[in-house]
PDB file of C-alpha atoms in Angstrom:
ATOM      1  CA  MET A 202     -48.792 -22.420-118.400  1.00 97.00           C
ATOM      2  CA  LYS A 203     -51.009 -25.734-118.629  1.00 98.00           C
ATOM      3  CA  VAL A 204     -50.362 -27.879-115.650  1.00 98.00           C
ATOM      4  CA  ALA A 205     -51.390 -31.945-115.634  1.00 98.00           C
ATOM      5  CA  ILE A 206     -51.770 -33.926-112.717  1.00 97.00           C
ATOM      6  CA  ILE A 207     -51.274 -37.191-113.788  1.00 97.00           C
ATOM      7  CA  ASP A 208     -54.832 -39.355-112.781  1.00 95.00           C
ATOM      8  CA  TYR A 209     -54.744 -42.906-112.783  1.00 91.00           C
ATOM      9  CA  SER A 210     -57.184 -43.436-109.987  1.00 87.00           C
ATOM     10  CA  MET A 211     -54.407 -44.193-107.066  1.00 84.00           C
ATOM     11  CA  GLY A 212     -52.945 -40.668-105.076  1.00 76.00           C
ATOM     12  CA  ASN A 213     -54.311 -37.842-103.346  1.00 80.00           C
ATOM     13  CA  LEU A 214     -55.046 -36.613-106.493  1.00 91.00           C
ATOM     14  CA  HIS A 215     -58.165 -33.603-105.151  1.00 91.00           C
ATOM     15  CA  SER A 216     -55.040 -32.321-102.493  1.00 94.00           C
ATOM     16  CA  VAL A 217     -52.807 -32.104-104.670  1.00 96.00           C
ATOM     17  CA  LEU A 218     -55.030 -30.530-107.465  1.00 96.00           C
ATOM     18  CA  LYS A 219     -55.508 -27.867-104.496  1.00 96.00           C
ATOM     19  CA  SER A 220     -52.454 -27.900-103.507  1.00 97.00           C
ATOM     20  CA  VAL A 221     -50.982 -27.124-106.823  1.00 97.00           C
ATOM     21  CA  GLN A 222     -53.940 -23.973-107.398  1.00 97.00           C
ATOM     22  CA  ALA A 223     -52.706 -22.905-104.270  1.00 97.00           C
ATOM     23  CA  VAL A 224     -49.560 -22.035-105.343  1.00 97.00           C
ATOM     24  CA  SER A 225     -50.563 -20.856-109.042  1.00 97.00           C
ATOM     25  CA  ASP A 226     -51.068 -17.974-110.556  1.00 94.00           C
ATOM     26  CA  SER A 227     -54.214 -16.390-112.952  1.00 92.00           C
ATOM     27  CA  GLY A 228     -52.640 -17.782-116.434  1.00 93.00           C
ATOM     28  CA  THR A 229     -51.687 -20.916-114.944  1.00 97.00           C
ATOM     29  CA  GLU A 230     -54.028 -23.967-115.989  1.00 98.00           C
ATOM     30  CA  VAL A 231     -54.264 -27.090-113.842  1.00 98.00           C
ATOM     31  CA  PHE A 232     -55.699 -30.062-114.161  1.00 97.00           C
ATOM     32  CA  LEU A 233     -56.561 -33.234-113.347  1.00 97.00           C
ATOM     33  CA  THR A 234     -56.607 -35.692-116.414  1.00 97.00           C
ATOM     34  CA  SER A 235     -56.146 -39.643-117.513  1.00 96.00           C
ATOM     35  CA  ASP A 236     -55.870 -38.839-120.937  1.00 97.00           C
ATOM     36  CA  PRO A 237     -51.690 -39.348-122.166  1.00 97.00           C
ATOM     37  CA  ASP A 238     -52.496 -36.834-125.496  1.00 97.00           C
ATOM     38  CA  ARG A 239     -53.095 -34.234-122.533  1.00 97.00           C
ATOM     39  CA  VAL A 240     -50.580 -35.310-120.414  1.00 97.00           C
ATOM     40  CA  VAL A 241     -48.225 -34.718-123.326  1.00 97.00           C
ATOM     41  CA  LYS A 242     -49.134 -31.909-124.505  1.00 97.00           C
ATOM     42  CA  ALA A 243     -49.226 -29.772-121.598  1.00 98.00           C
ATOM     43  CA  ASP A 244     -46.223 -27.983-120.244  1.00 98.00           C
ATOM     44  CA  LYS A 245     -45.180 -28.502-117.390  1.00 98.00           C
ATOM     45  CA  VAL A 246     -46.531 -32.851-115.320  1.00 98.00           C
ATOM     46  CA  VAL A 247     -47.057 -33.444-111.386  1.00 98.00           C
ATOM     47  CA  PHE A 248     -47.205 -37.430-111.040  1.00 96.00           C
ATOM     48  CA  PRO A 249     -48.640 -38.960-107.638  1.00 95.00           C
ATOM     49  CA  GLY A 250     -49.141 -42.100-106.163  1.00 89.00           C
ATOM     50  CA  GLN A 251     -50.187 -43.396-102.725  1.00 89.00           C
ATOM     51  CA  GLY A 252     -51.169 -47.649-102.532  1.00 89.00           C
ATOM     52  CA  ALA A 253     -49.267 -50.410-103.403  1.00 91.00           C
ATOM     53  CA  MET A 254     -46.874 -50.206-105.787  1.00 92.00           C
ATOM     54  CA  PRO A 255     -48.046 -53.232-107.698  1.00 94.00           C
ATOM     55  CA  ASP A 256     -51.580 -51.653-107.853  1.00 94.00           C
ATOM     56  CA  CYS A 257     -50.362 -48.557-109.056  1.00 92.00           C
ATOM     57  CA  MET A 258     -48.381 -50.140-111.873  1.00 92.00           C
ATOM     58  CA  ARG A 259     -51.476 -52.195-112.984  1.00 93.00           C
ATOM     59  CA  GLU A 260     -53.619 -49.162-113.029  1.00 92.00           C
ATOM     60  CA  LEU A 261     -51.460 -46.831-114.659  1.00 93.00           C
ATOM     61  CA  ARG A 262     -50.590 -49.501-117.922  1.00 93.00           C
ATOM     62  CA  ALA A 263     -54.198 -49.557-117.529  1.00 92.00           C
ATOM     63  CA  HIS A 264     -55.203 -46.256-118.313  1.00 92.00           C
ATOM     64  CA  GLY A 265     -52.253 -45.936-121.074  1.00 94.00           C
ATOM     65  CA  LEU A 266     -50.836 -43.434-119.218  1.00 96.00           C
ATOM     66  CA  ALA A 267     -47.193 -45.163-118.774  1.00 96.00           C
ATOM     67  CA  GLU A 268     -45.941 -44.036-122.012  1.00 96.00           C
ATOM     68  CA  ALA A 269     -47.083 -40.811-121.188  1.00 96.00           C
ATOM     69  CA  VAL A 270     -45.184 -40.775-118.363  1.00 97.00           C
ATOM     70  CA  LEU A 271     -41.551 -41.805-120.577  1.00 97.00           C
ATOM     71  CA  GLU A 272     -42.033 -39.008-122.554  1.00 97.00           C
ATOM     72  CA  THR A 273     -42.243 -36.162-120.327  1.00 97.00           C
ATOM     73  CA  THR A 274     -39.566 -37.200-118.308  1.00 97.00           C
ATOM     74  CA  ARG A 275     -37.704 -36.249-121.183  1.00 95.00           C
ATOM     75  CA  SER A 276     -38.647 -33.713-122.445  1.00 91.00           C
ATOM     76  CA  LYS A 277     -40.659 -31.147-119.657  1.00 97.00           C
ATOM     77  CA  PRO A 278     -40.604 -30.019-115.624  1.00 98.00           C
ATOM     78  CA  PHE A 279     -41.463 -33.114-114.353  1.00 98.00           C
ATOM     79  CA  PHE A 280     -42.179 -33.695-109.970  1.00 98.00           C
ATOM     80  CA  GLY A 281     -42.812 -37.315-109.637  1.00 97.00           C
ATOM     81  CA  ILE A 282     -44.789 -37.659-105.384  1.00 97.00           C
ATOM     82  CA  CYS A 283     -44.016 -40.791-102.927  1.00 95.00           C
ATOM     83  CA  VAL A 284     -45.047 -43.575-105.323  1.00 95.00           C
ATOM     84  CA  GLY A 285     -45.387 -41.796-108.464  1.00 95.00           C
ATOM     85  CA  ALA A 286     -42.227 -41.100-107.460  1.00 97.00           C
ATOM     86  CA  GLN A 287     -41.239 -44.912-106.663  1.00 97.00           C
ATOM     87  CA  LEU A 288     -42.753 -45.532-109.860  1.00 96.00           C
ATOM     88  CA  LEU A 289     -39.473 -43.732-111.553  1.00 98.00           C
ATOM     89  CA  PHE A 290     -37.208 -46.785-110.939  1.00 98.00           C
ATOM     90  CA  GLU A 291     -36.248 -50.019-111.707  1.00 98.00           C
ATOM     91  CA  HIS A 292     -37.857 -52.869-110.216  1.00 97.00           C
ATOM     92  CA  SER A 293     -39.681 -52.561-106.276  1.00 97.00           C
ATOM     93  CA  ALA A 294     -39.207 -55.270-103.780  1.00 96.00           C
ATOM     94  CA  GLU A 295     -43.308 -54.941-103.101  1.00 95.00           C
ATOM     95  CA  GLY A 296     -44.685 -57.178-104.743  1.00 93.00           C
ATOM     96  CA  GLY A 297     -41.535 -57.818-106.621  1.00 95.00           C
ATOM     97  CA  THR A 298     -42.372 -55.274-109.618  1.00 94.00           C
ATOM     98  CA  SER A 299     -41.002 -53.376-112.216  1.00 96.00           C
ATOM     99  CA  GLY A 300     -41.028 -49.070-112.944  1.00 96.00           C
ATOM    100  CA  LEU A 301     -40.761 -47.373-115.336  1.00 97.00           C
ATOM    101  CA  GLY A 302     -36.799 -47.904-115.274  1.00 97.00           C
ATOM    102  CA  ILE A 303     -35.950 -44.001-115.874  1.00 97.00           C
ATOM    103  CA  PHE A 304     -33.539 -44.079-112.856  1.00 98.00           C
ATOM    104  CA  PRO A 305     -31.045 -46.969-111.666  1.00 98.00           C
ATOM    105  CA  GLY A 306     -32.188 -48.501-109.060  1.00 98.00           C
ATOM    106  CA  HIS A 307     -34.802 -50.369-106.901  1.00 97.00           C
ATOM    107  CA  VAL A 308     -37.245 -49.448-104.120  1.00 97.00           C
ATOM    108  CA  LEU A 309     -37.089 -51.124-100.873  1.00 97.00           C
ATOM    109  CA  ARG A 310     -38.562 -52.064 -97.528  1.00 96.00           C
ATOM    110  CA  PHE A 311     -37.297 -50.693 -94.695  1.00 95.00           C
ATOM    111  CA  GLY A 312     -35.919 -53.300 -92.180  1.00 90.00           C
ATOM    112  CA  HIS A 313     -37.366 -55.318 -89.520  1.00 85.00           C
ATOM    113  CA  ASP A 314     -37.020 -54.021 -85.566  1.00 86.00           C
ATOM    114  CA  LEU A 315     -36.085 -50.328 -85.897  1.00 91.00           C
ATOM    115  CA  HIS A 316     -35.293 -48.368 -82.940  1.00 89.00           C
ATOM    116  CA  ASP A 317     -34.565 -45.001 -82.827  1.00 88.00           C
ATOM    117  CA  ALA A 318     -31.184 -43.424 -80.915  1.00 85.00           C
ATOM    118  CA  HIS A 319     -32.788 -43.803 -77.414  1.00 87.00           C
ATOM    119  CA  GLY A 320     -33.691 -47.389 -78.058  1.00 88.00           C
ATOM    120  CA  GLU A 321     -37.375 -46.775 -78.604  1.00 90.00           C
ATOM    121  CA  ARG A 322     -39.553 -49.094 -81.306  1.00 92.00           C
ATOM    122  CA  LEU A 323     -39.785 -47.212 -84.859  1.00 93.00           C
ATOM    123  CA  LYS A 324     -42.628 -48.140 -86.920  1.00 93.00           C
ATOM    124  CA  VAL A 325     -43.294 -49.591 -90.472  1.00 94.00           C
ATOM    125  CA  PRO A 326     -45.104 -47.708 -91.823  1.00 94.00           C
ATOM    126  CA  HIS A 327     -43.226 -44.719 -91.486  1.00 94.00           C
ATOM    127  CA  MET A 328     -45.985 -42.001 -90.517  1.00 96.00           C
ATOM    128  CA  GLY A 329     -45.651 -38.255 -89.907  1.00 96.00           C
ATOM    129  CA  TRP A 330     -43.099 -35.068 -89.833  1.00 98.00           C
ATOM    130  CA  ASN A 331     -39.352 -35.618 -90.062  1.00 97.00           C
ATOM    131  CA  ARG A 332     -36.868 -33.708 -91.581  1.00 98.00           C
ATOM    132  CA  VAL A 333     -35.328 -33.631 -94.693  1.00 98.00           C
ATOM    133  CA  PHE A 334     -31.285 -32.074 -95.052  1.00 98.00           C
ATOM    134  CA  GLN A 335     -30.216 -31.301 -98.656  1.00 98.00           C
ATOM    135  CA  THR A 336     -27.397 -32.738-100.308  1.00 98.00           C
ATOM    136  CA  ARG A 337     -27.347 -31.133-103.365  1.00 96.00           C
ATOM    137  CA  PRO A 338     -28.587 -27.176-104.387  1.00 97.00           C
ATOM    138  CA  HIS A 339     -31.576 -26.832-106.165  1.00 98.00           C
ATOM    139  CA  PRO A 340     -33.718 -25.323-107.432  1.00 98.00           C
ATOM    140  CA  LEU A 341     -36.969 -26.237-106.335  1.00 98.00           C
ATOM    141  CA  PHE A 342     -34.988 -25.975-102.366  1.00 98.00           C
ATOM    142  CA  ALA A 343     -35.808 -21.814-102.693  1.00 98.00           C
ATOM    143  CA  GLY A 344     -36.850 -20.349 -99.874  1.00 98.00           C
ATOM    144  CA  ILE A 345     -36.697 -24.221 -97.989  1.00 98.00           C
ATOM    145  CA  GLU A 346     -34.005 -24.610 -95.129  1.00 98.00           C
ATOM    146  CA  ASP A 347     -31.552 -27.118 -94.854  1.00 98.00           C
ATOM    147  CA  GLY A 348     -33.706 -29.734 -92.076  1.00 98.00           C
ATOM    148  CA  GLU A 349     -37.359 -28.826 -93.134  1.00 98.00           C
ATOM    149  CA  ARG A 350     -39.663 -30.934 -91.940  1.00 98.00           C
ATOM    150  CA  PHE A 351     -42.314 -32.572 -94.553  1.00 98.00           C
ATOM    151  CA  TYR A 352     -44.674 -35.350 -94.328  1.00 98.00           C
ATOM    152  CA  PHE A 353     -43.692 -38.990 -94.306  1.00 97.00           C
ATOM    153  CA  VAL A 354     -46.271 -41.934 -95.324  1.00 96.00           C
ATOM    154  CA  HIS A 355     -44.190 -45.086 -96.292  1.00 96.00           C
ATOM    155  CA  SER A 356     -42.541 -48.754 -95.701  1.00 96.00           C
ATOM    156  CA  TYR A 357     -40.569 -48.719 -98.513  1.00 96.00           C
ATOM    157  CA  HIS A 358     -37.404 -46.219 -99.660  1.00 97.00           C
ATOM    158  CA  PHE A 359     -35.858 -45.549-102.968  1.00 94.00           C
ATOM    159  CA  ALA A 360     -32.196 -47.221-102.662  1.00 96.00           C
ATOM    160  CA  PRO A 361     -30.306 -44.880-106.288  1.00 98.00           C
ATOM    161  CA  ASP A 362     -27.922 -46.967-107.877  1.00 97.00           C
ATOM    162  CA  ASP A 363     -26.093 -43.501-108.307  1.00 96.00           C
ATOM    163  CA  ALA A 364     -25.118 -41.968-105.712  1.00 95.00           C
ATOM    164  CA  ALA A 365     -25.234 -38.610-107.862  1.00 97.00           C
ATOM    165  CA  LEU A 366     -29.696 -38.437-108.126  1.00 98.00           C
ATOM    166  CA  THR A 367     -30.471 -37.967-104.798  1.00 98.00           C
ATOM    167  CA  LEU A 368     -31.279 -34.260-104.313  1.00 98.00           C
ATOM    168  CA  ALA A 369     -32.243 -34.492-100.234  1.00 98.00           C
ATOM    169  CA  GLU A 370     -32.159 -37.396 -97.111  1.00 98.00           C
ATOM    170  CA  SER A 371     -33.805 -38.108 -94.277  1.00 98.00           C
ATOM    171  CA  GLU A 372     -33.589 -40.413 -91.495  1.00 96.00           C
ATOM    172  CA  TYR A 373     -35.576 -43.817 -89.580  1.00 96.00           C
ATOM    173  CA  PRO A 374     -32.988 -44.156 -88.032  1.00 95.00           C
ATOM    174  CA  GLU A 375     -30.848 -44.391 -91.001  1.00 94.00           C
ATOM    175  CA  ARG A 376     -30.348 -41.919 -93.610  1.00 96.00           C
ATOM    176  CA  PHE A 377     -32.045 -43.063 -96.348  1.00 97.00           C
ATOM    177  CA  SER A 378     -32.851 -40.889 -99.973  1.00 98.00           C
ATOM    178  CA  CYS A 379     -36.129 -38.836-100.314  1.00 98.00           C
ATOM    179  CA  ILE A 380     -35.605 -36.525-103.055  1.00 98.00           C
ATOM    180  CA  VAL A 381     -34.598 -37.565-105.971  1.00 98.00           C
ATOM    181  CA  GLY A 382     -33.549 -36.060-109.336  1.00 98.00           C
ATOM    182  CA  ARG A 383     -31.782 -35.867-112.671  1.00 97.00           C
ATOM    183  CA  ASN A 384     -32.265 -32.928-115.471  1.00 97.00           C
ATOM    184  CA  ASN A 385     -35.735 -31.379-115.720  1.00 98.00           C
ATOM    185  CA  ILE A 386     -37.181 -34.388-113.248  1.00 98.00           C
ATOM    186  CA  PHE A 387     -37.904 -34.297-109.348  1.00 98.00           C
ATOM    187  CA  ALA A 388     -39.239 -36.276-107.195  1.00 98.00           C
ATOM    188  CA  THR A 389     -40.225 -37.146-103.464  1.00 98.00           C
ATOM    189  CA  GLN A 390     -40.548 -39.538-101.367  1.00 98.00           C
ATOM    190  CA  PHE A 391     -43.027 -37.218 -98.901  1.00 97.00           C
ATOM    191  CA  HIS A 392     -46.461 -35.236 -99.807  1.00 97.00           C
ATOM    192  CA  THR A 393     -45.851 -32.145-100.543  1.00 97.00           C
ATOM    193  CA  GLU A 394     -49.777 -31.360-100.672  1.00 96.00           C
ATOM    194  CA  LYS A 395     -49.666 -32.439 -96.944  1.00 96.00           C
ATOM    195  CA  SER A 396     -46.367 -30.302 -95.977  1.00 97.00           C
ATOM    196  CA  HIS A 397     -48.175 -26.832 -95.534  1.00 96.00           C
ATOM    197  CA  ARG A 398     -45.967 -24.084 -95.816  1.00 97.00           C
ATOM    198  CA  ALA A 399     -43.181 -26.306 -96.635  1.00 98.00           C
ATOM    199  CA  GLY A 400     -44.543 -28.611 -99.198  1.00 98.00           C
ATOM    200  CA  LEU A 401     -46.635 -25.181-100.806  1.00 98.00           C
ATOM    201  CA  GLN A 402     -43.208 -23.829-101.242  1.00 98.00           C
ATOM    202  CA  MET A 403     -41.355 -26.602-103.086  1.00 98.00           C
ATOM    203  CA  MET A 404     -44.564 -26.619-105.502  1.00 98.00           C
ATOM    204  CA  LYS A 405     -44.747 -23.297-106.275  1.00 98.00           C
ATOM    205  CA  ASN A 406     -40.913 -23.606-107.313  1.00 98.00           C
ATOM    206  CA  PHE A 407     -42.107 -25.717-110.304  1.00 98.00           C
ATOM    207  CA  LEU A 408     -44.199 -23.993-111.254  1.00 98.00           C
ATOM    208  CA  ALA A 409     -41.332 -21.437-111.353  1.00 97.00           C
ATOM    209  CA  TRP A 410     -38.467 -23.908-112.568  1.00 98.00           C
ATOM    210  CA  ASP A 411     -37.705 -24.072-116.191  1.00 96.00           C
ATOM    211  CA  GLY A 412     -36.368 -27.786-116.083  1.00 96.00           C
ATOM    212  CA  CYS A 413     -33.001 -26.337-115.841  1.00 93.00           C
ATOM    213  CA  VAL A 414     -30.180 -27.043-112.914  1.00 90.00           C
TER     214      VAL A 414
END
């Protein structure tokens, strides 16, 4: 099995690579690539991202990878991480950026003057460990408890037009969509590669997944 991690010069690439390799068996080839042809020919695809969405979208197009992402999301197991997940939507409020339009909806910034239930001010970006509440069953949740903690670093979050796209939510302080998916696509706002045991388990589940829900 060949697993391509898309390299468009944006994202925590080597940490993502090491995390996928850590849960791979000897028959799995995991590789970073900026070659659209290698992405399309892979059996599974991981699409990381980190930084500002306008920069990520510009680099994705500069590397000629936008069409490869569109093609692979139609045909094979696909895992988007952080900005790599945000890019799947139609539009982001960050720089007024158009995304790939695979999912209907937008990426919105957290509001100003946020406070938790105790009245403590919440900072933006939202950074650190937070609980993830599963809203629909999915094969990638195997071995992961509902309410498990994952590691987040973001100022913007998904706002899907179709509620059925949301697979899990987190809170900051209101509930927001933090995992989205449809058919063969699964995408997280948090960083699996920074989420220790739970993140590794989720990626292990992805490697075993046939893309069916």
